[in-house]
């Protein structure tokens, strides 16, 4: 396996020392709090494979300590330390993963705040949002270098009311030795009815990726009196260009990205949103975009959405359609992807709501209809969720999924939660279940027991881990017991 540089050893040590210095030697008026929790988790797991035996497996001790201090009026610090056994780590000696006991920095920051500016020096935190309106040239989830939590470290600056401008900028590095910098600045005009902005993002590695974008939003309905009957009617547009130096793409073609959107459009009881985007073949940069974003490269998209609320009834109707078309190529027509769908949301008496959705997705491999229904009910004692879904209707991959969830307050001290799902395919039927019971009566502590794996049904019948043709996921035969003590 290829080993990577251990994350931020020197930088983390300096950061940790700085925070501890501020925390341990503050002036007398400083406010400092120390809190955290410890938990012990153990599993009893079935051997599986026809073996009826059960055994103790995977005990874990985890402790988390959080230190907060404000040594001066405009400065505060936060530090989260973790001690953990049963943590798989890359061993440089054996080139394998081993179980170890660790004490490490989970996250931390030092914050400086002024009347018009705020700065963070941070480690292992996600502070990369730029509030870009349409294109998203820098993917926040990618930059934070997430592996069971963010690992990037850096500095972030936010400012406002500075000659009418506001914005943010950051600089960070990651465990992959990439250095990121990004920023955004905006200015409002005509009492926030016009907003102009620009976004910049860059990643330095052996070469560099770089994108710059410009955008504007105009509340047309508020600026033009004759159009006020159509609501605020906001028109937003953004244009960007990839200026990266990448030897795989030396030319100037395919570097532009454009998107325009009209929203908040009201025509009687109807509400509309329409948009168009045209993305070059290499617009979304290799080191700054997620896979979903890069899949948009080389495509144009038309999108339209309408909402209708039935008068005097608690019923909302929604319809949408989009079409993705490749910009060029011999198989451009075969590469078209499109979807249309309708949805009804209903509110009943006694806390019940319902949702029915039908959508059809089309690509070069075929037509894939999907029907989804849901009923939920909630009161002070219980919350119920019932779902029914037919996926890929009238295809060789058709399946039917059923989901049931319940959350019950058995008493002031006992809580119960469970999810049960079933999938029927042509050749098999499979099930998964998860349950948890929690006891809260101990002062400063809680105890709970779980059965199954919650990851299999996090999104109920829309969870791809379980509701996918040919999935081998079934109920995981495991009991987990947790004891958590707060201090």
Coordinates of C-alpha atoms in Angstrom, one line a residue:
X1 CA 0.0 0.0 0.0
X2 CA 1.1 3.6 -0.5
X3 CA 1.7 5.5 2.7
X4 CA 0.8 9.1 3.0
X5 CA 2.3 11.8 5.1
X6 CA 0.9 11.8 8.6
X7 CA -1.4 14.7 8.9
X8 CA -0.1 18.0 10.2
X9 CA 2.4 16.7 12.8
X10 CA 4.3 19.9 13.3
X11 CA 1.3 22.2 12.6
X12 CA -0.9 20.3 15.0
X13 CA 1.7 20.4 17.7
X14 CA 2.2 24.2 17.3
X15 CA -1.6 24.7 17.3
X16 CA -2.1 22.5 20.4
X17 CA 0.7 24.3 22.3
X18 CA -0.8 27.7 21.4
X19 CA -4.3 26.8 22.6
X20 CA -3.0 25.2 25.8
X21 CA -0.9 28.3 26.5
X22 CA -3.9 30.6 26.1
X23 CA -6.1 28.3 28.3
X24 CA -3.6 27.7 31.1
X25 CA -2.3 31.2 31.5
X26 CA -5.3 33.5 31.0
X27 CA -5.9 36.7 32.9
X28 CA -8.0 36.6 36.0
X29 CA -11.2 37.6 34.2
X30 CA -11.1 34.8 31.7
X31 CA -13.9 32.3 31.4
X32 CA -12.8 28.7 31.1
X33 CA -14.9 25.5 31.0
X34 CA -13.8 21.9 30.9
X35 CA -16.3 19.2 29.9
X36 CA -16.6 15.9 28.1
X37 CA -17.7 12.4 28.3
X38 CA -16.4 8.8 28.3
X39 CA -18.1 5.8 26.9
X40 CA -17.6 2.1 26.9
X41 CA -18.9 0.0 24.1
X42 CA -18.8 -3.7 23.6
X43 CA -20.4 -6.1 21.0
X44 CA -21.8 -9.6 21.2
X45 CA -21.7 -10.9 17.6
X46 CA -22.9 -14.0 15.9
X47 CA -20.3 -16.1 14.2
X48 CA -22.5 -16.4 11.1
X49 CA -22.1 -18.9 8.3
X50 CA -24.4 -21.5 10.0
X51 CA -22.4 -21.3 13.2
X52 CA -25.0 -20.6 16.0
X53 CA -22.4 -19.5 18.5
X54 CA -22.1 -15.9 19.8
X55 CA -19.0 -14.2 21.1
X56 CA -17.7 -11.0 22.7
X57 CA -16.1 -8.8 20.1
X58 CA -14.6 -5.4 19.5
X59 CA -14.7 -3.7 23.0
X60 CA -13.9 0.0 22.8
X61 CA -13.1 2.7 25.3
X62 CA -13.6 6.3 24.1
X63 CA -13.1 9.5 26.0
X64 CA -13.6 13.0 24.8
X65 CA -12.4 16.2 26.6
X66 CA -13.6 19.7 25.5
X67 CA -11.8 22.8 26.7
X68 CA -13.3 26.2 26.1
X69 CA -11.7 29.5 27.2
X70 CA -12.0 33.2 26.5
X71 CA -8.7 34.7 27.8
X72 CA -9.6 38.1 26.4
X73 CA -12.8 39.9 25.4
X74 CA -12.4 39.3 21.6
X75 CA -10.5 36.0 21.7
X76 CA -11.8 32.5 22.4
X77 CA -10.4 29.1 22.0
X78 CA -11.8 25.6 21.7
X79 CA -9.9 22.3 22.0
X80 CA -11.3 18.7 21.7
X81 CA -9.0 15.9 22.7
X82 CA -9.8 12.2 22.3
X83 CA -8.4 9.1 23.9
X84 CA -9.5 5.9 22.1
X85 CA -8.7 2.3 22.1
X86 CA -9.6 0.0 19.2
X87 CA -8.7 2.6 16.5
X88 CA -7.3 1.2 13.3
X89 CA -4.1 3.0 12.2
X90 CA -1.6 2.7 9.3
X91 CA 1.5 1.2 10.8
X92 CA 4.7 2.5 9.1
X93 CA 6.7 -0.4 10.5
X94 CA 4.6 -3.3 9.2
X95 CA 2.8 -1.5 6.3
X96 CA -0.6 -2.8 7.6
X97 CA -3.5 -1.5 9.7
X98 CA -3.3 -2.3 13.4
X99 CA -5.4 -1.7 16.5
X100 CA -3.9 0.9 18.8
X101 CA -4.7 3.1 21.7
X102 CA -4.4 6.8 20.9
X103 CA -4.5 10.2 22.4
X104 CA -5.0 12.8 19.7
X105 CA -6.4 16.2 18.8
X106 CA -9.9 15.8 17.4
X107 CA -10.5 19.4 16.5
X108 CA -9.7 22.9 17.7
X109 CA -9.7 26.6 16.9
X110 CA -8.6 30.0 18.1
X111 CA -11.1 32.8 17.2
X112 CA -10.3 36.5 17.0
X113 CA -13.3 38.8 16.5
X114 CA -13.5 42.5 15.8
X115 CA -16.3 44.9 14.9
X116 CA -16.1 44.0 11.2
X117 CA -13.8 41.0 11.0
X118 CA -13.6 37.5 12.4
X119 CA -10.6 35.2 12.0
X120 CA -10.2 31.5 12.9
X121 CA -7.0 29.5 13.2
X122 CA -8.3 26.0 13.1
X123 CA -7.3 22.4 12.9
X124 CA -9.4 19.4 11.9
X125 CA -12.5 21.6 11.4
X126 CA -14.7 22.2 8.3
X127 CA -14.5 26.0 7.7
X128 CA -14.6 26.1 3.9
X129 CA -18.1 27.3 3.0
X130 CA -18.2 30.3 0.6
X131 CA -21.9 30.6 0.0
X132 CA -21.4 30.6 -3.8
X133 CA -24.9 30.8 -5.4
X134 CA -24.9 28.5 -8.4
X135 CA -21.8 26.8 -9.8
X136 CA -20.0 25.6 -6.6
X137 CA -16.5 25.8 -8.0
X138 CA -15.0 24.6 -4.8
X139 CA -16.5 21.5 -3.1
X140 CA -16.5 22.0 0.7
X141 CA -16.7 18.2 1.3
X142 CA -13.7 17.6 -0.8
X143 CA -11.5 20.3 0.7
X144 CA -12.0 19.4 4.3
X145 CA -10.2 16.1 3.7
X146 CA -12.7 14.0 5.5
X147 CA -11.8 10.6 7.0
X148 CA -14.1 9.9 9.9
X149 CA -14.1 13.7 10.4
X150 CA -12.2 16.7 8.8
X151 CA -8.4 16.5 8.8
X152 CA -7.5 19.8 7.1
X153 CA -6.0 22.7 9.0
X154 CA -5.6 26.4 8.2
X155 CA -6.9 29.9 8.7
X156 CA -10.2 31.5 7.8
X157 CA -11.1 35.2 7.7
X158 CA -14.7 36.7 7.4
X159 CA -15.4 40.4 7.0
X160 CA -18.5 42.5 6.6
X161 CA -19.6 46.2 6.4
X162 CA -16.3 47.2 4.8
X163 CA -17.0 50.0 2.4
X164 CA -20.2 48.0 1.5
X165 CA -18.3 44.7 0.9
X166 CA -18.5 41.4 2.7
X167 CA -16.8 38.2 2.2
X168 CA -14.6 35.3 3.4
X169 CA -11.2 33.8 2.6
X170 CA -9.3 30.7 3.8
X171 CA -6.0 28.9 3.4
X172 CA -5.5 25.3 4.4
X173 CA -3.4 22.2 3.8
X174 CA -4.4 18.5 4.0
X175 CA -3.0 15.1 4.6
X176 CA -2.4 14.7 0.9
X177 CA 0.0 17.6 0.9
X178 CA -2.4 19.7 -1.1
X179 CA -2.6 23.4 -0.3
X180 CA -6.0 25.1 -0.8
X181 CA -6.9 28.8 -0.8
X182 CA -10.3 30.3 -1.6
X183 CA -12.2 33.4 -1.2
X184 CA -15.5 35.2 -2.0
X185 CA -16.5 38.8 -1.9
X186 CA -19.9 40.3 -2.5
X187 CA -21.5 43.8 -2.5
X188 CA -25.2 44.7 -2.2
X189 CA -26.9 47.5 -4.1
X190 CA -30.4 49.0 -4.0
X191 CA -31.2 47.8 -0.5
X192 CA -30.1 44.2 -1.2
X193 CA -32.2 44.0 -4.4
X194 CA -28.9 43.6 -6.4
X195 CA -26.0 41.5 -5.2
X196 CA -22.7 41.2 -7.2
X197 CA -20.0 38.7 -6.2
X198 CA -16.9 36.9 -7.2
X199 CA -15.4 33.6 -6.1
X200 CA -11.8 32.4 -6.3
X201 CA -10.4 28.9 -5.5
X202 CA -7.0 27.3 -6.0
X203 CA -5.3 24.0 -5.1
X204 CA -1.5 23.6 -5.3
X205 CA 0.0 20.2 -5.7
X206 CA 2.6 19.0 -8.3
X207 CA 0.8 21.5 -10.6
X208 CA -2.2 23.6 -9.7
X209 CA -6.0 23.8 -10.2
X210 CA -7.6 27.3 -10.2
X211 CA -11.0 28.6 -10.9
X212 CA -12.5 32.1 -10.8
X213 CA -16.2 33.0 -11.1
X214 CA -18.4 36.1 -11.2
X215 CA -22.1 36.2 -10.3
X216 CA -25.0 38.5 -9.8
X217 CA -28.5 38.3 -8.4
X218 CA -31.3 40.8 -9.2
X219 CA -34.7 41.0 -7.5
X220 CA -36.5 41.9 -10.7
X221 CA -40.0 41.9 -9.2
X222 CA -39.0 44.4 -6.6
X223 CA -37.1 46.7 -9.0
X224 CA -39.7 46.8 -11.8
X225 CA -43.1 48.0 -10.6
X226 CA -45.0 46.4 -13.5
X227 CA -43.6 42.9 -12.5
X228 CA -44.4 43.0 -8.8
X229 CA -47.5 40.9 -9.3
X230 CA -45.1 38.0 -10.1
X231 CA -43.5 38.1 -6.7
X232 CA -39.8 38.9 -5.9
X233 CA -38.8 37.0 -9.1
X234 CA -35.0 36.8 -8.5
X235 CA -32.7 36.3 -11.5
X236 CA -29.3 34.9 -10.7
X237 CA -26.4 34.2 -13.1
X238 CA -22.8 33.0 -12.6
X239 CA -20.0 32.6 -15.0
X240 CA -16.7 30.9 -14.2
X241 CA -13.4 29.8 -15.9
X242 CA -11.0 27.1 -15.1
X243 CA -7.4 28.5 -15.4
X244 CA -5.6 25.4 -14.1
X245 CA -2.2 24.3 -15.3
X246 CA -2.9 20.6 -16.0
X247 CA -0.6 18.8 -18.5
X248 CA -3.5 16.5 -19.4
X249 CA -5.6 19.5 -20.6
X250 CA -3.2 22.0 -22.1
X251 CA -5.7 23.7 -24.4
X252 CA -8.2 26.5 -23.8
X253 CA -11.3 24.5 -24.8
X254 CA -13.9 23.4 -22.3
X255 CA -12.8 25.6 -19.5
X256 CA -15.9 27.7 -19.1
X257 CA -18.9 27.2 -16.8
X258 CA -22.2 29.1 -16.9
X259 CA -25.5 28.8 -15.0
X260 CA -28.6 31.1 -14.9
X261 CA -31.7 30.7 -12.8
X262 CA -35.0 32.4 -12.3
X263 CA -36.7 31.7 -9.0
X264 CA -39.4 33.1 -6.7
X265 CA -41.7 33.5 -9.7
X266 CA -45.3 33.6 -8.7
X267 CA -48.3 33.3 -11.1
X268 CA -51.5 33.1 -9.1
X269 CA -51.3 30.0 -6.8
X270 CA -48.3 28.6 -8.8
X271 CA -44.6 29.1 -8.0
X272 CA -41.9 28.4 -10.6
X273 CA -38.1 27.9 -10.8
X274 CA -36.3 27.5 -14.1
X275 CA -32.6 27.2 -14.8
X276 CA -30.1 26.5 -17.5
X277 CA -26.4 25.5 -17.2
X278 CA -23.6 24.8 -19.6
X279 CA -20.5 23.2 -18.2
X280 CA -17.2 22.8 -20.2
X281 CA -15.5 19.4 -20.4
X282 CA -12.8 20.4 -17.8
X283 CA -14.6 23.2 -15.9
X284 CA -14.8 21.4 -12.6
X285 CA -11.2 21.0 -11.5
X286 CA -9.7 17.6 -10.6
X287 CA -8.5 18.5 -7.1
X288 CA -11.4 20.8 -6.1
X289 CA -14.6 19.0 -7.0
X290 CA -16.4 15.9 -6.0
X291 CA -17.3 13.1 -8.3
X292 CA -20.9 14.4 -8.7
X293 CA -19.6 17.8 -9.8
X294 CA -17.1 16.4 -12.3
X295 CA -19.9 14.2 -13.8
X296 CA -21.4 17.5 -14.9
X297 CA -18.4 18.3 -17.1
X298 CA -19.2 18.3 -20.7
X299 CA -23.0 18.6 -20.2
X300 CA -25.7 21.3 -20.5
X301 CA -28.9 21.1 -18.4
X302 CA -32.4 22.5 -18.6
X303 CA -34.4 22.4 -15.3
X304 CA -37.9 23.5 -14.5
X305 CA -39.9 23.2 -11.3
X306 CA -43.5 24.2 -10.3
X307 CA -45.3 24.2 -7.0
X308 CA -49.1 24.5 -6.5
X309 CA -50.8 24.7 -3.1
X310 CA -54.5 23.7 -3.3
X311 CA -56.6 26.5 -1.9
X312 CA -58.2 25.8 1.5
X313 CA -56.5 22.4 1.5
X314 CA -53.3 21.3 3.2
X315 CA -52.1 19.8 0.0
X316 CA -48.9 20.9 -1.9
X317 CA -48.2 19.6 -5.4
X318 CA -44.8 19.7 -7.1
X319 CA -43.6 18.8 -10.6
X320 CA -40.1 19.0 -12.1
X321 CA -38.2 18.0 -15.2
X322 CA -34.6 18.2 -16.4
X323 CA -32.5 17.1 -19.3
X324 CA -28.7 16.7 -19.4
X325 CA -27.2 16.8 -22.9
X326 CA -23.5 16.1 -23.8
X327 CA -22.0 19.0 -25.5
X328 CA -20.3 17.1 -28.3
X329 CA -19.1 13.6 -29.4
X330 CA -20.2 10.9 -31.7
X331 CA -22.5 9.3 -29.1
X332 CA -23.8 12.7 -27.8
X333 CA -27.5 11.8 -28.4
X334 CA -27.1 8.4 -26.7
X335 CA -25.5 10.2 -23.7
X336 CA -28.6 12.2 -22.9
X337 CA -29.9 11.9 -19.4
X338 CA -33.3 13.2 -18.3
X339 CA -35.8 13.0 -15.5
X340 CA -39.3 14.1 -14.8
X341 CA -41.5 13.7 -11.7
X342 CA -44.5 14.7 -9.7
X343 CA -45.0 14.9 -5.9
X344 CA -48.0 15.5 -3.6
X345 CA -47.5 16.4 0.1
X346 CA -50.6 16.2 2.3
X347 CA -51.3 17.1 5.9
X348 CA -54.0 15.2 7.8
X349 CA -55.6 15.7 11.2
X350 CA -54.0 14.4 14.4
X351 CA -50.4 15.0 13.4
X352 CA -50.3 12.8 10.3
X353 CA -48.7 13.7 7.0
X354 CA -48.4 11.9 3.7
X355 CA -46.2 12.1 0.6
X356 CA -46.5 10.4 -2.8
X357 CA -43.8 10.8 -5.5
X358 CA -43.5 9.3 -9.0
X359 CA -40.5 10.0 -11.1
X360 CA -38.9 8.6 -14.3
X361 CA -35.2 8.7 -15.0
X362 CA -33.9 7.9 -18.5
X363 CA -30.4 7.3 -19.8
X364 CA -28.7 5.3 -22.5
X365 CA -29.4 2.1 -20.6
X366 CA -33.2 2.5 -20.4
X367 CA -36.1 4.0 -18.6
X368 CA -36.3 3.7 -14.8
X369 CA -39.6 4.6 -13.2
X370 CA -39.8 4.9 -9.4
X371 CA -42.9 5.2 -7.1
X372 CA -42.4 6.3 -3.5
X373 CA -45.1 6.8 -0.7
X374 CA -44.7 7.8 2.9
X375 CA -47.0 8.3 5.9
X376 CA -45.8 9.8 9.1
X377 CA -47.5 10.5 12.4
X378 CA -46.3 12.1 15.6
X379 CA -47.5 13.1 19.0
X380 CA -46.0 13.5 22.4
X381 CA -45.4 9.8 23.0
X382 CA -44.7 8.3 19.6
X383 CA -43.5 9.0 16.1
X384 CA -44.3 6.5 13.2
X385 CA -42.9 6.3 9.7
X386 CA -44.3 4.0 7.0
X387 CA -42.7 3.8 3.5
X388 CA -43.4 1.9 0.3
X389 CA -41.3 2.1 -2.8
X390 CA -41.2 0.4 -6.2
X391 CA -37.8 0.9 -7.9
X392 CA -37.0 0.5 -11.6
X393 CA -40.6 -0.5 -12.5
X394 CA -41.1 -2.9 -15.4
X395 CA -37.4 -3.6 -15.8
X396 CA -35.2 -6.7 -15.0
X397 CA -34.1 -4.9 -11.9
X398 CA -37.5 -4.1 -10.4
X399 CA -37.8 -4.4 -6.7
X400 CA -40.2 -3.5 -3.9
X401 CA -39.1 -2.0 -0.6
X402 CA -41.1 -1.6 2.6
X403 CA -39.9 0.4 5.6
X404 CA -41.2 1.0 9.1
X405 CA -39.8 3.2 11.8
X406 CA -41.0 3.9 15.3
X407 CA -39.7 6.2 18.1
X408 CA -41.4 5.8 21.4
X409 CA -41.1 7.6 24.7
X410 CA -41.8 4.6 27.0
X411 CA -41.4 6.9 30.0
X412 CA -39.4 9.9 31.1
X413 CA -36.4 7.6 31.5
X414 CA -36.8 4.9 28.8
X415 CA -36.7 5.6 25.0
X416 CA -37.1 3.1 22.2
X417 CA -36.3 3.4 18.5
X418 CA -36.5 0.8 15.7
X419 CA -36.4 0.5 11.9
X420 CA -37.4 -2.5 10.0
X421 CA -37.1 -2.9 6.2
X422 CA -37.9 -5.6 3.6
X423 CA -36.9 -5.8 -0.1
X424 CA -38.6 -8.1 -2.6
X425 CA -36.8 -8.9 -5.8
X426 CA -37.7 -11.5 -8.5
X427 CA -35.3 -14.1 -7.1
X428 CA -35.1 -13.2 -3.4
X429 CA -36.5 -11.4 -0.4
X430 CA -34.2 -9.9 2.2
X431 CA -34.6 -8.0 5.5
X432 CA -32.7 -5.7 7.8
X433 CA -33.5 -4.4 11.2
X434 CA -32.1 -2.0 13.7
X435 CA -33.3 -1.3 17.3
X436 CA -32.2 0.8 20.2
X437 CA -33.4 1.2 23.8
X438 CA -32.0 4.0 25.9
X439 CA -32.1 4.6 29.7
X440 CA -31.6 8.2 30.9
X441 CA -32.3 8.2 34.6
X442 CA -28.7 8.2 35.9
X443 CA -27.5 11.7 36.7
X444 CA -24.8 12.7 34.2
X445 CA -24.9 9.3 32.4
X446 CA -26.9 7.3 29.9
X447 CA -27.1 3.6 28.9
X448 CA -28.3 2.1 25.7
X449 CA -28.4 -1.2 23.8
X450 CA -28.5 -1.6 20.1
X451 CA -29.3 -4.5 17.7
X452 CA -28.3 -4.6 14.1
X453 CA -26.4 -2.0 12.0
X454 CA -28.0 1.5 11.7
X455 CA -26.1 2.3 8.5
X456 CA -28.2 -0.2 6.5
X457 CA -31.3 1.8 6.8
X458 CA -30.3 5.4 7.6
X459 CA -32.4 6.7 4.6
X460 CA -35.1 4.0 4.9
X461 CA -36.3 2.8 1.5
X462 CA -34.1 5.4 -0.3
X463 CA -30.9 3.9 1.3
X464 CA -28.7 2.5 -1.5
X465 CA -26.8 0.1 0.8
X466 CA -29.9 -2.0 1.2
X467 CA -32.4 -1.0 -1.5
X468 CA -30.3 -1.8 -4.5
X469 CA -30.6 -4.7 -7.0
X470 CA -28.4 -7.6 -6.0
X471 CA -27.4 -6.2 -2.6
X472 CA -26.2 -8.8 -0.2
X473 CA -27.0 -6.7 2.9
X474 CA -29.2 -8.3 5.5
X475 CA -29.7 -7.9 9.3
X476 CA -26.4 -7.8 11.0
X477 CA -26.5 -10.2 14.0
X478 CA -24.9 -8.0 16.6
X479 CA -25.8 -6.5 19.9
X480 CA -24.0 -3.4 21.1
X481 CA -24.0 -2.0 24.6
X482 CA -22.9 1.6 25.5
X483 CA -22.4 3.3 28.8
X484 CA -21.7 7.0 28.5
X485 CA -20.7 9.2 31.4
X486 CA -20.7 13.0 31.1
X487 CA -18.5 15.3 33.1

